Coordinates of C-alpha atoms in Angstrom, one line a residue:
X53 CA -108.9 -35.4 150.3
X54 CA -107.2 -33.5 153.1
X55 CA -106.7 -35.1 156.5
X56 CA -109.1 -32.7 158.3
X57 CA -111.8 -33.2 155.7
X58 CA -111.4 -37.0 155.8
X59 CA -111.7 -37.1 159.6
X60 CA -114.8 -35.0 159.3
X61 CA -116.4 -37.4 156.9
X62 CA -115.5 -40.3 159.2
X63 CA -117.2 -38.7 162.1
X64 CA -120.2 -37.5 160.1
X65 CA -120.7 -41.1 158.9
X66 CA -120.3 -42.4 162.4
X67 CA -122.5 -44.9 164.2
X68 CA -124.9 -44.8 167.1
X69 CA -124.5 -47.4 169.8
X70 CA -126.7 -49.9 167.9
X71 CA -124.6 -49.6 164.8
X72 CA -127.3 -47.7 162.9
X73 CA -126.0 -45.1 160.5
X74 CA -126.6 -41.6 161.8
X75 CA -128.1 -40.7 158.4
X76 CA -130.9 -43.2 158.9
X77 CA -134.1 -42.6 160.8
X78 CA -134.4 -44.1 164.3
X79 CA -135.8 -47.6 164.2
X80 CA -139.6 -48.2 164.5
X81 CA -139.4 -50.3 167.7
X82 CA -143.0 -51.4 167.2
X83 CA -141.8 -53.4 164.1
X84 CA -138.7 -54.8 165.7
X85 CA -138.8 -58.6 166.1
X86 CA -136.8 -60.6 168.6
X87 CA -135.1 -63.7 167.5
X88 CA -134.6 -66.5 170.1
X89 CA -131.7 -68.8 169.7
X90 CA -131.4 -71.8 172.0
X91 CA -127.8 -72.2 173.2
X92 CA -128.3 -75.0 175.8
X93 CA -131.3 -76.4 177.6
X94 CA -131.4 -73.4 180.0
X95 CA -129.4 -70.7 178.1
X96 CA -130.8 -68.6 175.2
X97 CA -129.7 -65.6 173.1
X98 CA -132.3 -62.9 172.2
X99 CA -131.3 -60.8 169.2
X100 CA -132.6 -57.9 167.1
X101 CA -131.0 -56.0 164.2
X102 CA -131.0 -52.8 166.2
X103 CA -129.3 -53.6 169.5
X104 CA -126.9 -55.9 171.4
X105 CA -127.5 -59.6 172.0
X106 CA -129.1 -60.6 175.2
X107 CA -128.0 -63.7 177.0
X108 CA -130.7 -65.5 179.1
X109 CA -130.2 -67.9 181.9
X110 CA -133.4 -69.8 183.1
X111 CA -133.9 -72.3 185.8
X112 CA -135.3 -72.9 189.3
X113 CA -133.6 -69.8 190.7
X114 CA -135.3 -67.5 188.3
X115 CA -134.1 -65.6 185.2
X116 CA -130.9 -63.7 184.7
X117 CA -130.2 -61.7 181.6
X118 CA -127.0 -60.3 180.1
X119 CA -127.8 -56.8 178.7
X120 CA -131.3 -55.5 177.9
X121 CA -131.3 -53.4 174.6
X122 CA -133.4 -50.3 174.3
X123 CA -136.2 -49.2 176.7
X124 CA -139.0 -49.5 174.1
X125 CA -138.1 -53.1 173.6
X126 CA -138.6 -54.1 177.2
X127 CA -142.2 -55.4 176.8
X128 CA -141.1 -57.6 173.8
X129 CA -138.1 -58.9 175.8
X130 CA -140.4 -59.8 178.7
X131 CA -142.8 -61.6 176.4
X132 CA -140.1 -63.6 174.7
X133 CA -138.6 -64.6 178.1
X134 CA -142.1 -65.5 179.4
X135 CA -142.3 -68.2 176.7
X136 CA -139.1 -69.7 178.1
X137 CA -139.8 -69.4 181.9
X138 CA -142.5 -68.3 184.2
X139 CA -139.9 -67.3 186.8
X140 CA -139.1 -63.6 187.6
X141 CA -136.2 -61.8 186.0
X142 CA -134.0 -61.4 189.1
X143 CA -130.7 -60.1 187.7
X144 CA -129.5 -58.0 184.8
X145 CA -125.7 -58.0 184.0
X146 CA -124.5 -55.1 181.8
X147 CA -121.5 -55.9 179.6
X148 CA -120.8 -52.1 179.2
X149 CA -122.7 -48.8 179.4
X150 CA -123.9 -48.2 175.8
X151 CA -127.6 -47.6 175.4
X152 CA -128.3 -50.6 173.2
X153 CA -127.2 -52.8 176.0
X154 CA -128.5 -50.8 179.1
X155 CA -131.5 -48.9 177.7
X156 CA -134.1 -51.1 179.5
X157 CA -132.3 -51.2 182.8
X158 CA -134.8 -48.8 184.5
X159 CA -137.7 -50.9 183.3
X160 CA -136.3 -54.2 184.6
X161 CA -135.0 -52.6 187.8
X162 CA -138.4 -51.1 188.5
X163 CA -139.8 -54.6 188.3
X164 CA -137.4 -56.1 190.8
X165 CA -134.3 -57.0 188.9
X166 CA -130.9 -56.4 190.5
X167 CA -128.6 -54.6 188.0
X168 CA -124.9 -55.6 188.1
X169 CA -122.0 -54.1 186.2
X170 CA -118.3 -53.1 186.4
X171 CA -117.8 -49.9 188.3
X172 CA -117.0 -47.8 185.2
X173 CA -120.4 -48.6 183.8
X174 CA -122.1 -46.9 186.7
X175 CA -119.7 -43.9 186.5
X176 CA -120.4 -43.3 182.8
X177 CA -124.1 -43.8 183.1
X178 CA -124.2 -41.3 186.0
X179 CA -122.7 -38.5 183.8
X180 CA -123.3 -37.2 180.3
X181 CA -121.2 -38.8 177.6
X182 CA -120.1 -37.5 174.2
X183 CA -120.1 -40.0 171.4
X184 CA -116.6 -40.6 170.0
X185 CA -117.9 -40.8 166.5
X186 CA -121.1 -38.8 166.3
X187 CA -120.2 -36.1 168.8
X188 CA -123.7 -36.4 170.2
X189 CA -124.4 -36.0 173.8
X190 CA -125.9 -38.8 175.8
X191 CA -127.4 -37.4 179.0
X192 CA -126.9 -39.1 182.4
X193 CA -129.2 -42.0 183.0
X194 CA -131.9 -41.8 185.6
X195 CA -131.0 -43.3 189.0
X196 CA -133.3 -46.2 188.4
X197 CA -131.3 -47.3 185.4
X198 CA -127.9 -47.4 187.3
X199 CA -126.3 -50.7 188.4
X200 CA -126.8 -51.1 192.1
X201 CA -124.0 -53.8 192.5
X202 CA -120.6 -52.9 191.0
X203 CA -117.2 -54.5 191.1
X204 CA -113.7 -53.7 190.0
X205 CA -112.2 -56.8 188.4
X206 CA -114.6 -59.8 188.7
X207 CA -117.7 -61.2 190.2
X208 CA -119.5 -64.6 190.1
X209 CA -123.2 -65.3 190.1
X210 CA -124.0 -68.8 191.3
X211 CA -127.3 -69.3 189.6
X212 CA -129.4 -72.0 188.0
X213 CA -126.9 -74.7 188.7
X214 CA -124.0 -72.9 187.1
X215 CA -121.3 -70.3 187.9
X216 CA -121.6 -67.2 185.8
X217 CA -118.1 -65.7 186.0
X218 CA -118.0 -62.0 185.1
X219 CA -114.6 -60.6 184.2
X220 CA -113.5 -57.0 183.5
X221 CA -111.4 -56.5 180.4
X222 CA -110.0 -53.0 180.7
X223 CA -109.6 -50.5 177.8
X224 CA -111.2 -52.8 175.2
X225 CA -114.5 -51.7 173.5
X226 CA -114.8 -49.3 176.5
X227 CA -113.2 -49.1 179.9
X228 CA -116.1 -50.9 181.6
X229 CA -116.4 -54.1 179.4
X230 CA -117.0 -57.5 180.9
X231 CA -117.3 -60.9 179.5
X232 CA -119.6 -63.5 181.1
X233 CA -118.7 -67.2 181.2
X234 CA -121.1 -70.0 182.2
X235 CA -118.4 -72.2 183.6
X236 CA -120.3 -75.5 183.5
X237 CA -122.3 -74.9 180.3
X238 CA -119.2 -73.7 178.5
X239 CA -120.9 -70.6 177.1
X240 CA -119.3 -67.2 176.8
X241 CA -121.0 -63.8 176.2
X242 CA -118.4 -61.4 174.8
X243 CA -120.4 -58.2 174.7
X244 CA -119.2 -55.7 172.1
X245 CA -115.7 -57.1 172.3
X246 CA -116.8 -59.4 169.5
X247 CA -118.9 -58.6 166.4
X248 CA -119.8 -61.3 163.9
X249 CA -119.8 -60.0 160.3
X250 CA -118.7 -56.4 161.2
X251 CA -115.4 -54.7 161.9
X252 CA -115.2 -53.8 165.6
X253 CA -116.1 -50.5 167.2
X254 CA -113.7 -49.0 169.8
X255 CA -115.2 -46.2 171.8
X256 CA -112.2 -44.0 172.5
X257 CA -114.2 -41.4 174.4
X258 CA -115.2 -44.2 176.8
X259 CA -111.7 -45.5 177.4
X260 CA -111.6 -48.1 174.7
X261 CA -108.5 -48.9 172.6
X262 CA -107.8 -51.0 169.6
X263 CA -104.9 -52.7 171.4
X264 CA -107.0 -53.3 174.5
X265 CA -109.7 -54.9 172.3
X266 CA -107.2 -57.3 170.8
X267 CA -105.9 -58.2 174.3
X268 CA -109.5 -58.8 175.4
X269 CA -110.1 -61.3 172.6
X270 CA -106.8 -63.0 173.3
X271 CA -107.8 -63.4 176.9
X272 CA -111.1 -64.9 175.8
X273 CA -109.4 -67.3 173.3
X274 CA -107.1 -68.7 176.0
X275 CA -110.1 -69.9 178.0
X276 CA -112.3 -71.5 175.3
X277 CA -112.3 -74.7 173.4
X278 CA -113.8 -76.0 170.2
X279 CA -117.1 -76.8 172.1
X280 CA -117.5 -73.3 173.6
X281 CA -120.6 -71.5 172.3
X282 CA -119.9 -67.7 172.1
X283 CA -122.4 -64.9 172.0
X284 CA -121.1 -61.8 170.3
X285 CA -122.3 -58.3 171.1
X286 CA -123.9 -58.2 167.7
X287 CA -124.4 -61.0 165.1
X288 CA -125.3 -64.7 165.2
X289 CA -124.0 -67.2 167.8
X290 CA -120.4 -68.2 167.1
X291 CA -117.6 -70.4 168.4
X292 CA -113.8 -70.4 168.9
X293 CA -113.1 -70.6 165.2
X294 CA -115.2 -67.5 164.6
X295 CA -113.5 -65.6 167.5
X296 CA -110.1 -66.7 166.2
X297 CA -110.8 -65.4 162.8
X298 CA -111.9 -62.1 164.3
X299 CA -108.7 -61.9 166.3
X300 CA -106.5 -62.8 163.3
X301 CA -108.1 -60.1 161.2
X302 CA -107.6 -57.4 163.8
X303 CA -103.9 -58.4 164.4
X304 CA -103.2 -58.4 160.6
X305 CA -104.8 -55.0 160.2
X306 CA -102.9 -53.7 163.2
X307 CA -99.6 -54.8 161.8
X308 CA -100.2 -53.4 158.3
X309 CA -101.3 -50.0 159.6
X310 CA -98.6 -49.8 162.3
X311 CA -96.0 -50.5 159.6
X312 CA -97.2 -47.6 157.6
X313 CA -97.3 -45.4 160.7
X314 CA -93.7 -46.2 161.4
X315 CA -93.0 -45.2 157.7
X316 CA -94.6 -41.9 158.5
X317 CA -97.5 -42.4 156.1
X318 CA -100.3 -39.9 156.3
X319 CA -103.9 -40.8 157.0
X320 CA -104.7 -40.3 153.3
X321 CA -101.9 -42.6 152.2
X322 CA -102.9 -45.3 154.6
X323 CA -106.6 -45.2 153.6
X324 CA -105.6 -45.2 149.9
X325 CA -103.4 -48.3 150.5
X326 CA -106.6 -50.3 151.3
X327 CA -105.0 -52.4 154.1
X328 CA -108.3 -54.2 154.7
X329 CA -109.1 -55.1 151.1
X330 CA -108.8 -58.9 151.6
X331 CA -111.0 -58.8 154.7
X332 CA -113.8 -56.4 153.5
X333 CA -116.0 -59.1 151.9
X334 CA -116.3 -60.8 155.3
X335 CA -116.1 -57.9 157.8
X336 CA -117.4 -54.8 156.2
X337 CA -121.0 -55.2 157.3
X338 CA -123.5 -52.7 158.7
X339 CA -121.3 -50.7 161.0
X340 CA -118.4 -49.5 158.9
X341 CA -117.3 -48.7 155.4
X342 CA -113.7 -49.9 155.0
X343 CA -112.2 -46.5 154.6
X344 CA -114.0 -45.2 157.8
X345 CA -112.7 -48.1 159.8
X346 CA -109.1 -47.8 158.6
X347 CA -109.2 -44.2 159.5
X348 CA -110.4 -45.0 163.0
X349 CA -107.7 -47.7 163.5
X350 CA -105.0 -45.4 162.2
X351 CA -106.0 -42.6 164.6
X352 CA -106.2 -45.0 167.5
X353 CA -102.8 -46.6 166.8
X354 CA -101.1 -43.2 166.2
X355 CA -101.9 -42.5 169.9
X356 CA -100.3 -45.8 171.0
X357 CA -97.6 -46.5 168.5
X358 CA -94.9 -45.2 170.7
X359 CA -95.5 -48.1 173.1
X360 CA -95.0 -50.6 170.3
X361 CA -91.6 -49.4 168.8

């Protein structure tokens, strides 16, 4: 298959923000069920198969949530949280701009929640965006969905007896990614810098890079221990071991593909070499077929390989 045709296939088989194949019909949100995972006595994770994981902090101060999935799911999210706390949802922290993490911003903001995010999240939500895989246009978000508190590098929310430390990790999954650490509870929300059971997605059109994603995971690993509970952007609750395995896989794939790039291998040759074959059983989940992901990593590294020689 010629390089141009292979790239066309990769894009045509691309993913929407929730990781659903573009060939599939949009989900029937009326049938989507929320799973509630207890992380600590006052921290929970809400998850669905169609959108990013929501972190929930409950306590005397009220409720704070990390991300909020798609707008049609807002009533179900409220109902699930109401079973955990009768306090209002006062804060929403977005880990990045993608719609499966910010889609219900307007609904929660309209009901009194303060929306907080890194500055690039507001910038991207304020303007139309073009999907780096699908080529589809995402229109600018309505004003009511935009974060009203933004920051450049870090912010801390002192809430429910803990310090929620929000840290910007540049040029990772996107250019507006943050991770949130509950300092006292020893819990970390990684956003889409960490997938469990899937190869990662780097949104190049939104400033993400494969090398930046690896750096983000390395930053996170330096600050966790064996007792840290880690919420991924998608997938079940994890820990340091799981995050380390994710990192090691990405580094090994980087080295294999970079070596072939330096040998001037073509895209077709790199894909045919199956550089992820020993990882596919564990990481080729719902988001990617191995050849698609290898092509994406190759294309990304080709842009940055000159900095690694």
